[in-house]
mmCIF file of C-alpha atoms in Angstrom:
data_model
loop_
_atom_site.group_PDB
_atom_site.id
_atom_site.type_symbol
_atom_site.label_atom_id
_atom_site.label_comp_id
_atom_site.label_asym_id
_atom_site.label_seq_id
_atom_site.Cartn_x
_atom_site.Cartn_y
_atom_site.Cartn_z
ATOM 1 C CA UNK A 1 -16.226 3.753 -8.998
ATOM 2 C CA UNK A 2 -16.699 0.660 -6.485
ATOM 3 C CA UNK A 3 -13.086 1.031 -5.627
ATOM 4 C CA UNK A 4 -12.976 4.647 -5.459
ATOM 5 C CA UNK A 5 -16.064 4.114 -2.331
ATOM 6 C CA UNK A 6 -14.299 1.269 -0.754
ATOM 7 C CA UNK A 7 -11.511 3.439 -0.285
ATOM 8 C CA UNK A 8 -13.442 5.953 1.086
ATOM 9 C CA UNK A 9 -15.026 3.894 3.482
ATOM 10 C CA UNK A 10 -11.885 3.055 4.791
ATOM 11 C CA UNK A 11 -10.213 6.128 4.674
ATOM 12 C CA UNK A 12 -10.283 6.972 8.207
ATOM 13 C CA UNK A 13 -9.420 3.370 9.659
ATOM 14 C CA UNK A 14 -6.317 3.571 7.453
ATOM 15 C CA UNK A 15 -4.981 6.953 8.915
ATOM 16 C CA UNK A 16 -5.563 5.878 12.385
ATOM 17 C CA UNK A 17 -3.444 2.581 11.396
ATOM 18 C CA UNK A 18 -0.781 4.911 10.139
ATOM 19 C CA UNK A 19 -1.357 7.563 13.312
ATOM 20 C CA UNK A 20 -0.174 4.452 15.681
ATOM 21 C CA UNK A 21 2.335 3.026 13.467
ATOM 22 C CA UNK A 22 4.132 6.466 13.354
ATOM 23 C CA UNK A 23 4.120 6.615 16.874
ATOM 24 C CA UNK A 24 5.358 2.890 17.012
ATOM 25 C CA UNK A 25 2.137 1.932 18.909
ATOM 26 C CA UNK A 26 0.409 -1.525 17.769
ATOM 27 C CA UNK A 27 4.066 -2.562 16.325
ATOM 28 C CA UNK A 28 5.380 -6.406 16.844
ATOM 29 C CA UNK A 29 8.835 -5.486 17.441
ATOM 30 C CA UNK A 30 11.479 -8.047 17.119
ATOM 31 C CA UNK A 31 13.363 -8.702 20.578
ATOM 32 C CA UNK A 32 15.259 -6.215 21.363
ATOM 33 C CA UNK A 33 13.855 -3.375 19.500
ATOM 34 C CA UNK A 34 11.905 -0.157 20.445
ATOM 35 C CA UNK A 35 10.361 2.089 18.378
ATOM 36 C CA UNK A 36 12.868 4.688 19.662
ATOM 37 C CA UNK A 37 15.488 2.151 17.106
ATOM 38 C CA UNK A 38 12.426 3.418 14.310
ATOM 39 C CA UNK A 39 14.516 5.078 11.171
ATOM 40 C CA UNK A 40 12.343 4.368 8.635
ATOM 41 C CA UNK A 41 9.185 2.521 7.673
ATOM 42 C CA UNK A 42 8.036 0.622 4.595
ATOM 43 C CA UNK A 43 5.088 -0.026 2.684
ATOM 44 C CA UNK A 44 4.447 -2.509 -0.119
ATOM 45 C CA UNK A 45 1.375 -3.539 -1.809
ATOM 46 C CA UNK A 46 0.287 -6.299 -3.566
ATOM 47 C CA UNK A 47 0.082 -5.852 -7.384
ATOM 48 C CA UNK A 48 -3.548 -7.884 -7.318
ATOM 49 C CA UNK A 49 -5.098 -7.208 -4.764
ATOM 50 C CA UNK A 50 -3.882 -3.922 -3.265
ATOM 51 C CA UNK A 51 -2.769 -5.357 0.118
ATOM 52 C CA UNK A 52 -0.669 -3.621 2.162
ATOM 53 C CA UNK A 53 2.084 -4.471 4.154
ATOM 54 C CA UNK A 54 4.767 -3.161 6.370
ATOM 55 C CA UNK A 55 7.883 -3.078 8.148
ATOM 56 C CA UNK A 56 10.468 -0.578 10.239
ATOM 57 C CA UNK A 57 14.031 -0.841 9.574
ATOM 58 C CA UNK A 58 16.673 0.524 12.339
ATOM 59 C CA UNK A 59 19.749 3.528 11.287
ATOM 60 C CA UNK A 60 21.671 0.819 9.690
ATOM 61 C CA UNK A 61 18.855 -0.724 7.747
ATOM 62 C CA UNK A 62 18.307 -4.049 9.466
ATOM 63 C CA UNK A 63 14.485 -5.164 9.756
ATOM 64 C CA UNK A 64 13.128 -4.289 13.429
ATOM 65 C CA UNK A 65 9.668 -5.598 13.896
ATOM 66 C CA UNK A 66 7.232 -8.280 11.850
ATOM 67 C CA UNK A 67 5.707 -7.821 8.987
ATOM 68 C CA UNK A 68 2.046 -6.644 9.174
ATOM 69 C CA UNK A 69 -0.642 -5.091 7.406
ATOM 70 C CA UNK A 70 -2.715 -2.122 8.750
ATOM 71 C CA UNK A 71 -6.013 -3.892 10.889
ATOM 72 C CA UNK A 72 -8.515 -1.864 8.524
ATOM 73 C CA UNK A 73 -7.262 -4.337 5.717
ATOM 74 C CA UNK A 74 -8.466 -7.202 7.725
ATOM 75 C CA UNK A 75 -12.021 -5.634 7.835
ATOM 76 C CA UNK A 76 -14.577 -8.079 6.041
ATOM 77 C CA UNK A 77 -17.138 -6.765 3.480
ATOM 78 C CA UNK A 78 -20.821 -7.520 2.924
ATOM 79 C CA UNK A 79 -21.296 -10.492 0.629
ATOM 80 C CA UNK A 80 -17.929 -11.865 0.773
ATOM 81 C CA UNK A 81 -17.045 -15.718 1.259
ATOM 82 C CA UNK A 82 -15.454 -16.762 4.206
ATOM 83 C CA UNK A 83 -11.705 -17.474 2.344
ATOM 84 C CA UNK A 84 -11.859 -13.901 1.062
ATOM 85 C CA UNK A 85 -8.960 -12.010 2.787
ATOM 86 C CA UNK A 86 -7.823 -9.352 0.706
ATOM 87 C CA UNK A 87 -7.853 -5.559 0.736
ATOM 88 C CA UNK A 88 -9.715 -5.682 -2.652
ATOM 89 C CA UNK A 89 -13.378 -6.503 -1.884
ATOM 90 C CA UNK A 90 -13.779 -10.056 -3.335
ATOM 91 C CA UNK A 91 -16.899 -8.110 -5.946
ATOM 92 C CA UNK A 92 -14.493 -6.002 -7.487
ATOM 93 C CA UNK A 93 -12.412 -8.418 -8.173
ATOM 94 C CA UNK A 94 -14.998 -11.116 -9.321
ATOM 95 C CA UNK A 95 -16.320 -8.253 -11.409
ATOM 96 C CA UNK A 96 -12.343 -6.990 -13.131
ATOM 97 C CA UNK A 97 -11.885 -11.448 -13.642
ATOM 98 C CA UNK A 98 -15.052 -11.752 -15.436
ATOM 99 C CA UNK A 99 -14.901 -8.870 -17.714
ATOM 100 C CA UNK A 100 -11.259 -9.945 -18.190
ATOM 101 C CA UNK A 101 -12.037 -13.941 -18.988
ATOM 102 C CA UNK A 102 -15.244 -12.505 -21.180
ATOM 103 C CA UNK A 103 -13.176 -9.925 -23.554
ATOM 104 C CA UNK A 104 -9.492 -11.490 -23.339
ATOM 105 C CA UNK A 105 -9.704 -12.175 -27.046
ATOM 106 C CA UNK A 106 -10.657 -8.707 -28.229
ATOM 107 C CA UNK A 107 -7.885 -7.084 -30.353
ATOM 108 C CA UNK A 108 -7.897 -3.729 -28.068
ATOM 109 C CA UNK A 109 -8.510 -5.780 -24.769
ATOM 110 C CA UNK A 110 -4.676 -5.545 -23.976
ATOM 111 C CA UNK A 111 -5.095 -1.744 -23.807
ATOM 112 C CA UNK A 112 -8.057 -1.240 -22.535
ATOM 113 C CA UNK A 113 -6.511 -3.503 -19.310
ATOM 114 C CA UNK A 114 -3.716 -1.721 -19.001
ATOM 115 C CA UNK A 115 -5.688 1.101 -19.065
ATOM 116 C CA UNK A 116 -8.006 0.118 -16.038
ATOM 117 C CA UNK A 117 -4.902 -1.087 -14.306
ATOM 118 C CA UNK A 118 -3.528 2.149 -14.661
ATOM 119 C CA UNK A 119 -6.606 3.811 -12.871
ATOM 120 C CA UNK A 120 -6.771 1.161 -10.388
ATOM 121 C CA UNK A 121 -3.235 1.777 -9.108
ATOM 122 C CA UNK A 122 -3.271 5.378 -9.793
ATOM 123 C CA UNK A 123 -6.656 5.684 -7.371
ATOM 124 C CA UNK A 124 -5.117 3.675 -4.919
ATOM 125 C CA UNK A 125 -1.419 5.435 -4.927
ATOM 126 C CA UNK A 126 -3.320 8.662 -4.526
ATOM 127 C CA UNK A 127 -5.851 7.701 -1.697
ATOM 128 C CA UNK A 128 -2.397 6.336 0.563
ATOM 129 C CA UNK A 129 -0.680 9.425 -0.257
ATOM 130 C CA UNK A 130 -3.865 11.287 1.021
ATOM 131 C CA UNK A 131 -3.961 9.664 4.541
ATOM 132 C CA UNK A 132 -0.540 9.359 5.066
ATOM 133 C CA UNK A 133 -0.532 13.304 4.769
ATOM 134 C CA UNK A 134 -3.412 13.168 7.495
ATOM 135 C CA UNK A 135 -2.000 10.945 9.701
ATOM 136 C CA UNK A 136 1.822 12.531 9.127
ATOM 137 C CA UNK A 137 -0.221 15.581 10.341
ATOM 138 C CA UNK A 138 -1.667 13.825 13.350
ATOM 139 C CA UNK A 139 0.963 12.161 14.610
ATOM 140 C CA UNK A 140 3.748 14.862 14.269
ATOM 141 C CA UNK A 141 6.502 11.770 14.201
ATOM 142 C CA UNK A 142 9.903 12.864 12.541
ATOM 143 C CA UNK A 143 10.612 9.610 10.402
ATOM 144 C CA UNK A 144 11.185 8.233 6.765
ATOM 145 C CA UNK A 145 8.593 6.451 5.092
ATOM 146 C CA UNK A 146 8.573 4.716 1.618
ATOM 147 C CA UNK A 147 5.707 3.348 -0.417
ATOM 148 C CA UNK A 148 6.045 0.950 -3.248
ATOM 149 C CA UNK A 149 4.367 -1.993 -5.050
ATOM 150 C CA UNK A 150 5.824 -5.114 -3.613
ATOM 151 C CA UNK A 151 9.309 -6.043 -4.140
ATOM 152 C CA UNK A 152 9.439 -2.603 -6.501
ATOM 153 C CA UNK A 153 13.508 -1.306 -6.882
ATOM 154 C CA UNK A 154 11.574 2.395 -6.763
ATOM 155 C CA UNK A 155 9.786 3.497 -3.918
ATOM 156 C CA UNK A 156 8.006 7.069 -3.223
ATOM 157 C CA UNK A 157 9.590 8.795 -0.770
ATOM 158 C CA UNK A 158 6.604 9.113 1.465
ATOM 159 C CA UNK A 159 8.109 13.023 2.771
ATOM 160 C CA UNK A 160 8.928 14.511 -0.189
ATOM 161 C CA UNK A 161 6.473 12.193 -2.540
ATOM 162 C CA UNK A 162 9.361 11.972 -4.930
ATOM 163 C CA UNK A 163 10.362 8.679 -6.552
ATOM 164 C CA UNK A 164 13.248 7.101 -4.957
ATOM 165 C CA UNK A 165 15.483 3.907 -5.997
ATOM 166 C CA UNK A 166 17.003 1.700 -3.465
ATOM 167 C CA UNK A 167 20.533 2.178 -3.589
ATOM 168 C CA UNK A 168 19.481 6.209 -2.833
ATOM 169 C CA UNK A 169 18.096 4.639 0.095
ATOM 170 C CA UNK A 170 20.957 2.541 1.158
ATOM 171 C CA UNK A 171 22.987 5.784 0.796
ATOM 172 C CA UNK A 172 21.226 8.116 3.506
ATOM 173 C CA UNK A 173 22.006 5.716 6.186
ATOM 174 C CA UNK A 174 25.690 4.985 5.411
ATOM 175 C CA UNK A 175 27.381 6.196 8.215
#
């Protein structure tokens, strides 16, 4: 449930990250490159910790601008320690660690984690879907988008919310 209202509370600063990244506003381009280069964009997340990350990639599939994660994953929550950075407010995951370290030895702990790891990526899948929808909406762009845990072969195409591998990738933008 804590997750499910962080992500709530966040909801709108992530859809007007994604409003100005689809419009290639508040992008660190790499020299050279304009968003009007802009084919597709990426987004990974960490397995952990939910953070986010992205990147644009040209027509022929060649990285165009820096890696960077949306500025309402910087934002810092009540209580946490100064070293916390991640998307996941530090209590959650304090909380998901201790239960974890407490009941690892249980003989139905292994599915009762995979379980709650289940919800936890299924809640957070969902929520990205939701505001990209919102800010695809807003921001009327005409562009591929992909979404994907981190270093994942399948992706979800983020227009037709399909699953997608790589090489079907690689294959729309073969000339």
């Amino acid at each position: 449930m804590e997750l499910k209202n962080h992500l709530e509370e966040i909801r709108n600063g992530l859809i007007k990250d994604l409003v100005q990244m689809l419009k290639g506003e508040n992008v660190d381009f790499l020299s050279g490159k304009t968003k009007t280069d802009i084919k597709a964009l990426y987004f990974e997340y960490e397995y952990d910790y939910l953070d986010i990350v992205f990147w644009a990639e040209d027509q022929k599939g060649d990285i165009i601008t820096h890696t960077a994660a949306p500025s309402c994953q910087k934002k810092k929550q009540a209580g946490e320690s100064e070293e916390w950075n991640s998307f996941l407010p530090e209590k959650i995951w304090t909380q998901a660690s201790d239960f974890q370290e407490k009941y690892e030895e249980e003989d139905d702990f292994d599915d009762f984690w995979d379980e709650y790891n289940d919800e936890k990526y299924r809640l957070f899948e969902n929520w990205f879907f939701e505001c990209w929808k919102k800010a695809d909406e807003q921001s009327k762009a005409t562009v591929d988008a992909y979404f994907s845990i981190h270093d994942s072969y399948f992706r979800t195409d983020l227009n037709t919310f399909k699953t997608i591998n790589n090489d079907e990738i690689a294959e729309r933008y073969k000339k």
